[in-house]
Amino acid sequence: MVIHIQRHRLSEMLRAVRELEAKGYECMCRIRKIRNMKKLWQYRYGDEDFKQFGGVDEHTIYFVKMRKVD
């Protein structure tokens, strides 16, 4: 059985991996750091004075695959 684990903080990821290793799971791959860039908002101000504001937010996710050892 394969389990996918995703966490936002590395400390939470390490804690979850250690708990599953104690239950008999092992890592299939290294812990990967995935960065997602998402557009948060756009704002248009007024009709005559056209101003457009934009913003970008970056989220980091840690990902690992684990499997049960027999």
MMTF fields as JSON, N, C-alpha, C and O atoms, coordinates in Angstrom:
{
  "mmtfVersion": "1.0.0",
  "mmtfProducer": "UNKNOWN",
  "numBonds": 279,
  "numAtoms": 280,
  "numGroups": 70,
  "numChains": 1,
  "numModels": 1,
  "chainsPerModel": [1],
  "groupsPerChain": [70],
  "chainIdList": ["A"],
  "bondAtomList": [4, 2, 8, 6, 12, 10, 16, 14, 20, 18, 24, 22, 28, 26, 32, 30, 36, 34, 40, 38, 44, 42, 48, 46, 52, 50, 56, 54, 60, 58, 64, 62, 68, 66, 72, 70, 76, 74, 80, 78, 84, 82, 88, 86, 92, 90, 96, 94, 100, 98, 104, 102, 108, 106, 112, 110, 116, 114, 120, 118, 124, 122, 128, 126, 132, 130, 136, 134, 140, 138, 144, 142, 148, 146, 152, 150, 156, 154, 160, 158, 164, 162, 168, 166, 172, 170, 176, 174, 180, 178, 184, 182, 188, 186, 192, 190, 196, 194, 200, 198, 204, 202, 208, 206, 212, 210, 216, 214, 220, 218, 224, 222, 228, 226, 232, 230, 236, 234, 240, 238, 244, 242, 248, 246, 252, 250, 256, 254, 260, 258, 264, 262, 268, 266, 272, 270, 276, 274],
  "bondOrderList": [1, 1, 1, 1, 1, 1, 1, 1, 1, 1, 1, 1, 1, 1, 1, 1, 1, 1, 1, 1, 1, 1, 1, 1, 1, 1, 1, 1, 1, 1, 1, 1, 1, 1, 1, 1, 1, 1, 1, 1, 1, 1, 1, 1, 1, 1, 1, 1, 1, 1, 1, 1, 1, 1, 1, 1, 1, 1, 1, 1, 1, 1, 1, 1, 1, 1, 1, 1, 1],
  "groupList": [{"groupName": "MET", "atomNameList": ["N", "CA", "C", "O"], "elementList": ["N", "C", "C", "O"], "formalChargeList": [0, 0, 0, 0], "bondAtomList": [1, 0, 2, 1, 3, 2], "bondOrderList": [1, 1, 2], "singleLetterCode": "M", "chemCompType": "L-PEPTIDE LINKING"}, {"groupName": "VAL", "atomNameList": ["N", "CA", "C", "O"], "elementList": ["N", "C", "C", "O"], "formalChargeList": [0, 0, 0, 0], "bondAtomList": [1, 0, 2, 1, 3, 2], "bondOrderList": [1, 1, 2], "singleLetterCode": "V", "chemCompType": "L-PEPTIDE LINKING"}, {"groupName": "ILE", "atomNameList": ["N", "CA", "C", "O"], "elementList": ["N", "C", "C", "O"], "formalChargeList": [0, 0, 0, 0], "bondAtomList": [1, 0, 2, 1, 3, 2], "bondOrderList": [1, 1, 2], "singleLetterCode": "I", "chemCompType": "L-PEPTIDE LINKING"}, {"groupName": "HIS", "atomNameList": ["N", "CA", "C", "O"], "elementList": ["N", "C", "C", "O"], "formalChargeList": [0, 0, 0, 0], "bondAtomList": [1, 0, 2, 1, 3, 2], "bondOrderList": [1, 1, 2], "singleLetterCode": "H", "chemCompType": "L-PEPTIDE LINKING"}, {"groupName": "GLN", "atomNameList": ["N", "CA", "C", "O"], "elementList": ["N", "C", "C", "O"], "formalChargeList": [0, 0, 0, 0], "bondAtomList": [1, 0, 2, 1, 3, 2], "bondOrderList": [1, 1, 2], "singleLetterCode": "Q", "chemCompType": "L-PEPTIDE LINKING"}, {"groupName": "ARG", "atomNameList": ["N", "CA", "C", "O"], "elementList": ["N", "C", "C", "O"], "formalChargeList": [0, 0, 0, 0], "bondAtomList": [1, 0, 2, 1, 3, 2], "bondOrderList": [1, 1, 2], "singleLetterCode": "R", "chemCompType": "L-PEPTIDE LINKING"}, {"groupName": "LEU", "atomNameList": ["N", "CA", "C", "O"], "elementList": ["N", "C", "C", "O"], "formalChargeList": [0, 0, 0, 0], "bondAtomList": [1, 0, 2, 1, 3, 2], "bondOrderList": [1, 1, 2], "singleLetterCode": "L", "chemCompType": "L-PEPTIDE LINKING"}, {"groupName": "SER", "atomNameList": ["N", "CA", "C", "O"], "elementList": ["N", "C", "C", "O"], "formalChargeList": [0, 0, 0, 0], "bondAtomList": [1, 0, 2, 1, 3, 2], "bondOrderList": [1, 1, 2], "singleLetterCode": "S", "chemCompType": "L-PEPTIDE LINKING"}, {"groupName": "GLU", "atomNameList": ["N", "CA", "C", "O"], "elementList": ["N", "C", "C", "O"], "formalChargeList": [0, 0, 0, 0], "bondAtomList": [1, 0, 2, 1, 3, 2], "bondOrderList": [1, 1, 2], "singleLetterCode": "E", "chemCompType": "L-PEPTIDE LINKING"}, {"groupName": "ALA", "atomNameList": ["N", "CA", "C", "O"], "elementList": ["N", "C", "C", "O"], "formalChargeList": [0, 0, 0, 0], "bondAtomList": [1, 0, 2, 1, 3, 2], "bondOrderList": [1, 1, 2], "singleLetterCode": "A", "chemCompType": "L-PEPTIDE LINKING"}, {"groupName": "LYS", "atomNameList": ["N", "CA", "C", "O"], "elementList": ["N", "C", "C", "O"], "formalChargeList": [0, 0, 0, 0], "bondAtomList": [1, 0, 2, 1, 3, 2], "bondOrderList": [1, 1, 2], "singleLetterCode": "K", "chemCompType": "L-PEPTIDE LINKING"}, {"groupName": "GLY", "atomNameList": ["N", "CA", "C", "O"], "elementList": ["N", "C", "C", "O"], "formalChargeList": [0, 0, 0, 0], "bondAtomList": [1, 0, 2, 1, 3, 2], "bondOrderList": [1, 1, 2], "singleLetterCode": "G", "chemCompType": "PEPTIDE LINKING"}, {"groupName": "TYR", "atomNameList": ["N", "CA", "C", "O"], "elementList": ["N", "C", "C", "O"], "formalChargeList": [0, 0, 0, 0], "bondAtomList": [1, 0, 2, 1, 3, 2], "bondOrderList": [1, 1, 2], "singleLetterCode": "Y", "chemCompType": "L-PEPTIDE LINKING"}, {"groupName": "CYS", "atomNameList": ["N", "CA", "C", "O"], "elementList": ["N", "C", "C", "O"], "formalChargeList": [0, 0, 0, 0], "bondAtomList": [1, 0, 2, 1, 3, 2], "bondOrderList": [1, 1, 2], "singleLetterCode": "C", "chemCompType": "L-PEPTIDE LINKING"}, {"groupName": "ASN", "atomNameList": ["N", "CA", "C", "O"], "elementList": ["N", "C", "C", "O"], "formalChargeList": [0, 0, 0, 0], "bondAtomList": [1, 0, 2, 1, 3, 2], "bondOrderList": [1, 1, 2], "singleLetterCode": "N", "chemCompType": "L-PEPTIDE LINKING"}, {"groupName": "TRP", "atomNameList": ["N", "CA", "C", "O"], "elementList": ["N", "C", "C", "O"], "formalChargeList": [0, 0, 0, 0], "bondAtomList": [1, 0, 2, 1, 3, 2], "bondOrderList": [1, 1, 2], "singleLetterCode": "W", "chemCompType": "L-PEPTIDE LINKING"}, {"groupName": "ASP", "atomNameList": ["N", "CA", "C", "O"], "elementList": ["N", "C", "C", "O"], "formalChargeList": [0, 0, 0, 0], "bondAtomList": [1, 0, 2, 1, 3, 2], "bondOrderList": [1, 1, 2], "singleLetterCode": "D", "chemCompType": "L-PEPTIDE LINKING"}, {"groupName": "PHE", "atomNameList": ["N", "CA", "C", "O"], "elementList": ["N", "C", "C", "O"], "formalChargeList": [0, 0, 0, 0], "bondAtomList": [1, 0, 2, 1, 3, 2], "bondOrderList": [1, 1, 2], "singleLetterCode": "F", "chemCompType": "L-PEPTIDE LINKING"}, {"groupName": "THR", "atomNameList": ["N", "CA", "C", "O"], "elementList": ["N", "C", "C", "O"], "formalChargeList": [0, 0, 0, 0], "bondAtomList": [1, 0, 2, 1, 3, 2], "bondOrderList": [1, 1, 2], "singleLetterCode": "T", "chemCompType": "L-PEPTIDE LINKING"}],
  "groupTypeList": [0, 1, 2, 3, 2, 4, 5, 3, 5, 6, 7, 8, 0, 6, 5, 9, 1, 5, 8, 6, 8, 9, 10, 11, 12, 8, 13, 0, 13, 5, 2, 5, 10, 2, 5, 14, 0, 10, 10, 6, 15, 4, 12, 5, 12, 11, 16, 8, 16, 17, 10, 4, 17, 11, 11, 1, 16, 8, 3, 18, 2, 12, 17, 1, 10, 0, 5, 10, 1, 16],
  "groupIdList": [1, 2, 3, 4, 5, 6, 7, 8, 9, 10, 11, 12, 13, 14, 15, 16, 17, 18, 19, 20, 21, 22, 23, 24, 25, 26, 27, 28, 29, 30, 31, 32, 33, 34, 35, 36, 37, 38, 39, 40, 41, 42, 43, 44, 45, 46, 47, 48, 49, 50, 51, 52, 53, 54, 55, 56, 57, 58, 59, 60, 61, 62, 63, 64, 65, 66, 67, 68, 69, 70],
  "secStructList": [7, 3, 3, 3, 3, 3, 3, 1, 1, 2, 2, 2, 2, 2, 2, 2, 2, 2, 2, 2, 2, 2, 6, 6, 3, 3, 3, 1, 1, 7, 7, 3, 3, 3, 3, 3, 3, 3, 3, 3, 3, 3, 3, 3, 3, 7, 1, 1, 1, 7, 3, 3, 3, 3, 3, 3, 3, 3, 3, 3, 3, 3, 3, 3, 3, 3, 3, 3, 7, 7],
  "xCoordList": [0.84, 0.0, 0.893, 1.829, 0.598, 1.38, 0.588, -0.608, 1.274, 0.668, 1.407, 2.637, 0.657, 1.217, 0.994, -0.121, 2.038, 1.935, 2.341, 3.366, 1.524, 1.828, 1.685, 0.705, 2.664, 2.623, 3.177, 3.933, 2.796, 3.275, 4.574, 5.297, 4.877, 6.104, 6.966, 6.457, 8.259, 9.196, 9.174, 9.289, 9.03, 8.996, 7.779, 7.883, 6.622, 5.43, 5.631, 5.182, 6.302, 6.562, 7.465, 7.188, 8.537, 9.458, 8.772, 9.026, 7.905, 7.165, 6.229, 6.145, 5.533, 4.619, 5.376, 4.92, 6.532, 7.343, 7.869, 7.859, 8.323, 8.831, 7.733, 7.979, 6.528, 5.409, 5.082, 4.842, 5.072, 4.769, 5.906, 5.653, 7.145, 8.268, 8.18, 8.555, 7.692, 7.519, 6.414, 6.42, 5.467, 4.376, 4.716, 3.89, 5.92, 6.334, 6.327, 6.309, 6.34, 6.403, 7.827, 8.627, 8.137, 9.432, 9.216, 8.216, 10.165, 10.074, 10.458, 11.444, 9.667, 9.972, 10.849, 11.595, 10.757, 11.554, 11.919, 11.418, 12.79, 13.183, 12.038, 11.116, 12.106, 11.123, 11.387, 12.486, 10.355, 10.501, 9.843, 8.805, 10.462, 9.938, 9.304, 9.986, 8.002, 7.276, 6.793, 6.14, 7.125, 6.709, 5.594, 5.712, 4.51, 3.381, 3.247, 3.163, 3.229, 3.01, 1.6, 1.244, 0.803, -0.58, -0.862, -0.335, -1.693, -2.106, -3.202, -4.196, -3.03, -3.988, -5.151, -6.313, -4.833, -5.899, -5.544, -4.373, -6.592, -6.459, -7.515, -8.626, -7.164, -8.081, -8.051, -6.988, -9.229, -9.348, -9.976, -11.056, -9.303, -9.723, -10.203, -9.419, -11.492, -12.053, -12.179, -11.62, -12.929, -13.111, -12.124, -11.547, -11.931, -11.042, -9.582, -8.772, -9.257, -7.884, -7.8, -8.103, -7.387, -7.31, -6.019, -4.92, -6.172, -5.038, -5.332, -6.419, -4.379, -4.568, -3.434, -2.258, -3.802, -2.832, -2.89, -3.967, -1.775, -1.753, -0.786, 0.143, -1.002, -0.109, 0.082, -0.79, 1.203, 1.513, 1.945, 2.72, 1.443, 1.778, 2.432, 2.018, 3.434, 4.164, 3.907, 4.075, 3.497, 3.246, 4.254, 4.578, 4.744, 5.679, 5.013, 4.428, 5.114, 4.545, 5.651, 6.44, 5.712, 6.65, 5.881, 4.791, 6.443, 5.742, 6.651, 7.845, 6.071, 6.831, 5.874, 4.694, 6.383, 5.624, 6.192, 7.407, 5.283, 5.714, 4.944, 3.822, 5.558, 4.896, 5.076, 6.005, 4.164, 4.173, 5.188, 5.21, 6.036, 7.039, 6.471, 5.964, 6.562, 6.06, 7.119, 6.875],
  "yCoordList": [-1.168, 0.0, 1.241, 1.342, 2.182, 3.412, 4.576, 4.723, 5.395, 6.569, 7.816, 7.84, 8.846, 10.143, 11.095, 11.203, 11.782, 12.716, 14.1, 14.259, 15.106, 16.495, 17.328, 17.199, 18.177, 19.095, 20.449, 20.537, 21.492, 22.845, 23.187, 24.088, 22.482, 22.754, 21.509, 20.393, 21.7, 20.577, 19.847, 18.622, 20.57, 19.919, 18.998, 17.913, 19.424, 18.569, 17.336, 16.245, 17.507, 16.386, 15.357, 14.159, 15.807, 14.885, 14.138, 12.952, 14.827, 14.185, 13.094, 12.008, 13.38, 12.406, 11.205, 10.068, 11.458, 10.37, 9.474, 8.251, 10.049, 9.245, 8.394, 7.252, 8.945, 8.173, 6.973, 5.877, 7.177, 6.07, 5.051, 3.858, 5.503, 4.562, 3.663, 2.492, 4.197, 3.385, 2.342, 1.311, 2.6, 1.663, 0.659, -0.19, 0.746, -0.233, 0.253, -0.568, 1.55, 2.106, 2.538, 2.766, 2.649, 3.183, 4.162, 4.088, 5.08, 6.09, 5.482, 4.753, 5.789, 5.334, 6.342, 5.977, 7.6, 8.653, 9.684, 9.643, 10.594, 11.642, 12.634, 12.694, 13.4, 14.455, 15.568, 16.117, 15.89, 16.894, 18.197, 18.205, 19.292, 20.623, 21.141, 21.29, 21.415, 21.875, 23.292, 23.562, 24.193, 25.597, 25.896, 25.595, 26.487, 26.882, 28.39, 28.976, 29.018, 30.461, 30.694, 30.215, 31.428, 31.677, 33.164, 33.896, 33.605, 34.997, 35.192, 34.465, 36.157, 36.369, 37.278, 36.943, 38.413, 39.385, 40.339, 40.567, 40.897, 41.984, 43.026, 42.684, 44.277, 45.342, 46.43, 46.904, 46.811, 47.873, 49.082, 48.978, 50.214, 51.392, 52.472, 53.013, 52.781, 53.891, 53.595, 52.623, 54.46, 54.309, 55.177, 54.724, 56.416, 57.314, 56.991, 56.878, 56.846, 56.499, 54.986, 54.418, 54.36, 52.899, 52.481, 52.76, 51.815, 51.287, 49.835, 49.495, 49.009, 47.592, 47.132, 47.294, 46.559, 46.067, 44.549, 43.963, 43.936, 42.482, 42.018, 42.738, 40.833, 40.285, 38.796, 38.122, 38.297, 36.88, 36.355, 37.001, 35.192, 34.572, 33.232, 32.511, 32.9, 31.645, 30.72, 31.109, 29.489, 28.482, 27.351, 26.967, 26.825, 25.711, 24.493, 24.573, 23.365, 22.104, 21.066, 21.002, 20.255, 19.14, 17.858, 17.652, 16.996, 15.813, 14.59, 14.666, 13.454, 12.193, 11.028, 11.118, 9.932, 8.702, 7.669, 7.552, 6.918, 5.873, 4.595, 4.643, 3.446, 2.159, 1.266, 1.434, 0.318, -0.616, -1.719, -2.295, -2.016, -3.073, -4.322, -4.28, -5.431, -6.708, -7.406, -8.489],
  "zCoordList": [0.0, 0.0, 0.0, 0.794, -0.895, -1.029, -0.44, -0.692, 0.345, 0.98, 0.506, 0.478, 0.136, -0.237, 0.923, 1.432, 1.344, 2.464, 1.976, 1.314, 2.312, 1.991, 3.251, 3.985, 3.497, 4.637, 4.198, 3.23, 4.914, 4.608, 5.324, 4.898, 6.401, 7.159, 7.188, 7.287, 7.104, 7.104, 8.437, 8.467, 9.537, 10.851, 10.979, 11.552, 10.448, 10.469, 9.596, 9.946, 8.462, 7.558, 8.23, 8.166, 8.869, 9.532, 10.669, 10.878, 11.4, 12.484, 11.938, 12.511, 10.844, 10.247, 9.684, 9.807, 9.067, 8.511, 9.624, 9.482, 10.717, 11.837, 12.469, 12.856, 12.575, 13.132, 12.25, 12.756, 10.919, 10.015, 9.953, 9.789, 10.082, 10.116, 11.35, 11.289, 12.458, 13.659, 13.473, 14.145, 12.566, 12.291, 11.188, 10.855, 10.618, 9.625, 8.191, 7.273, 7.964, 6.608, 6.306, 7.213, 5.003, 4.577, 3.432, 2.719, 3.264, 2.21, 0.868, 0.767, -0.167, -1.513, -2.248, -3.157, -1.854, -2.489, -1.421, -0.297, -1.795, -0.86, -0.67, -1.483, 0.397, 0.636, -0.368, -0.436, -1.149, -2.196, -1.779, -1.118, -2.176, -1.9, -3.19, -4.204, -3.149, -4.329, -4.062, -3.054, -4.983, -4.835, -5.823, -7.01, -5.333, -6.164, -6.108, -5.028, -7.275, -7.332, -7.856, -8.933, -7.095, -7.462, -7.444, -6.606, -8.367, -8.393, -7.359, -7.361, -6.485, -5.408, -5.796, -5.569, -6.375, -6.576, -7.699, -8.001, -8.315, -9.278, -8.926, -8.521, -9.081, -8.689, -9.749, -10.15, -10.192, -11.182, -10.49, -9.907, -10.555, -9.797, -10.758, -11.537, -10.699, -11.469, -12.959, -13.469, -13.645, -15.083, -15.868, -16.857, -15.428, -16.147, -15.863, -16.783, -14.605, -14.227, -14.09, -13.04, -15.162, -15.148, -14.457, -14.936, -13.338, -12.601, -12.278, -11.809, -12.528, -12.259, -11.355, -11.681, -10.221, -9.262, -9.268, -9.374, -9.158, -9.102, -8.044, -7.678, -7.561, -6.553, -6.766, -7.315, -6.338, -6.475, -5.107, -4.402, -4.742, -3.477, -3.753, -4.662, -2.989, -3.182, -1.999, -0.843, -2.303, -1.284, -1.45, -2.574, -0.354, -0.376, 0.253, 1.333, -0.446, 0.03, 0.019, -0.924, 1.06, 1.127, 0.836, 1.369, -0.008, -0.504, -0.401, -0.693, 0.02, 0.092, -0.124, 0.214, -0.688, -0.859, 0.111, 0.275, 0.753, 1.686, 1.379, 0.875, 1.687, 1.476, 2.695, 3.485, 2.821, 3.938, 3.668, 2.58, 4.666, 4.543, 5.193, 6.314, 4.477, 5.024, 5.832, 6.365]
}
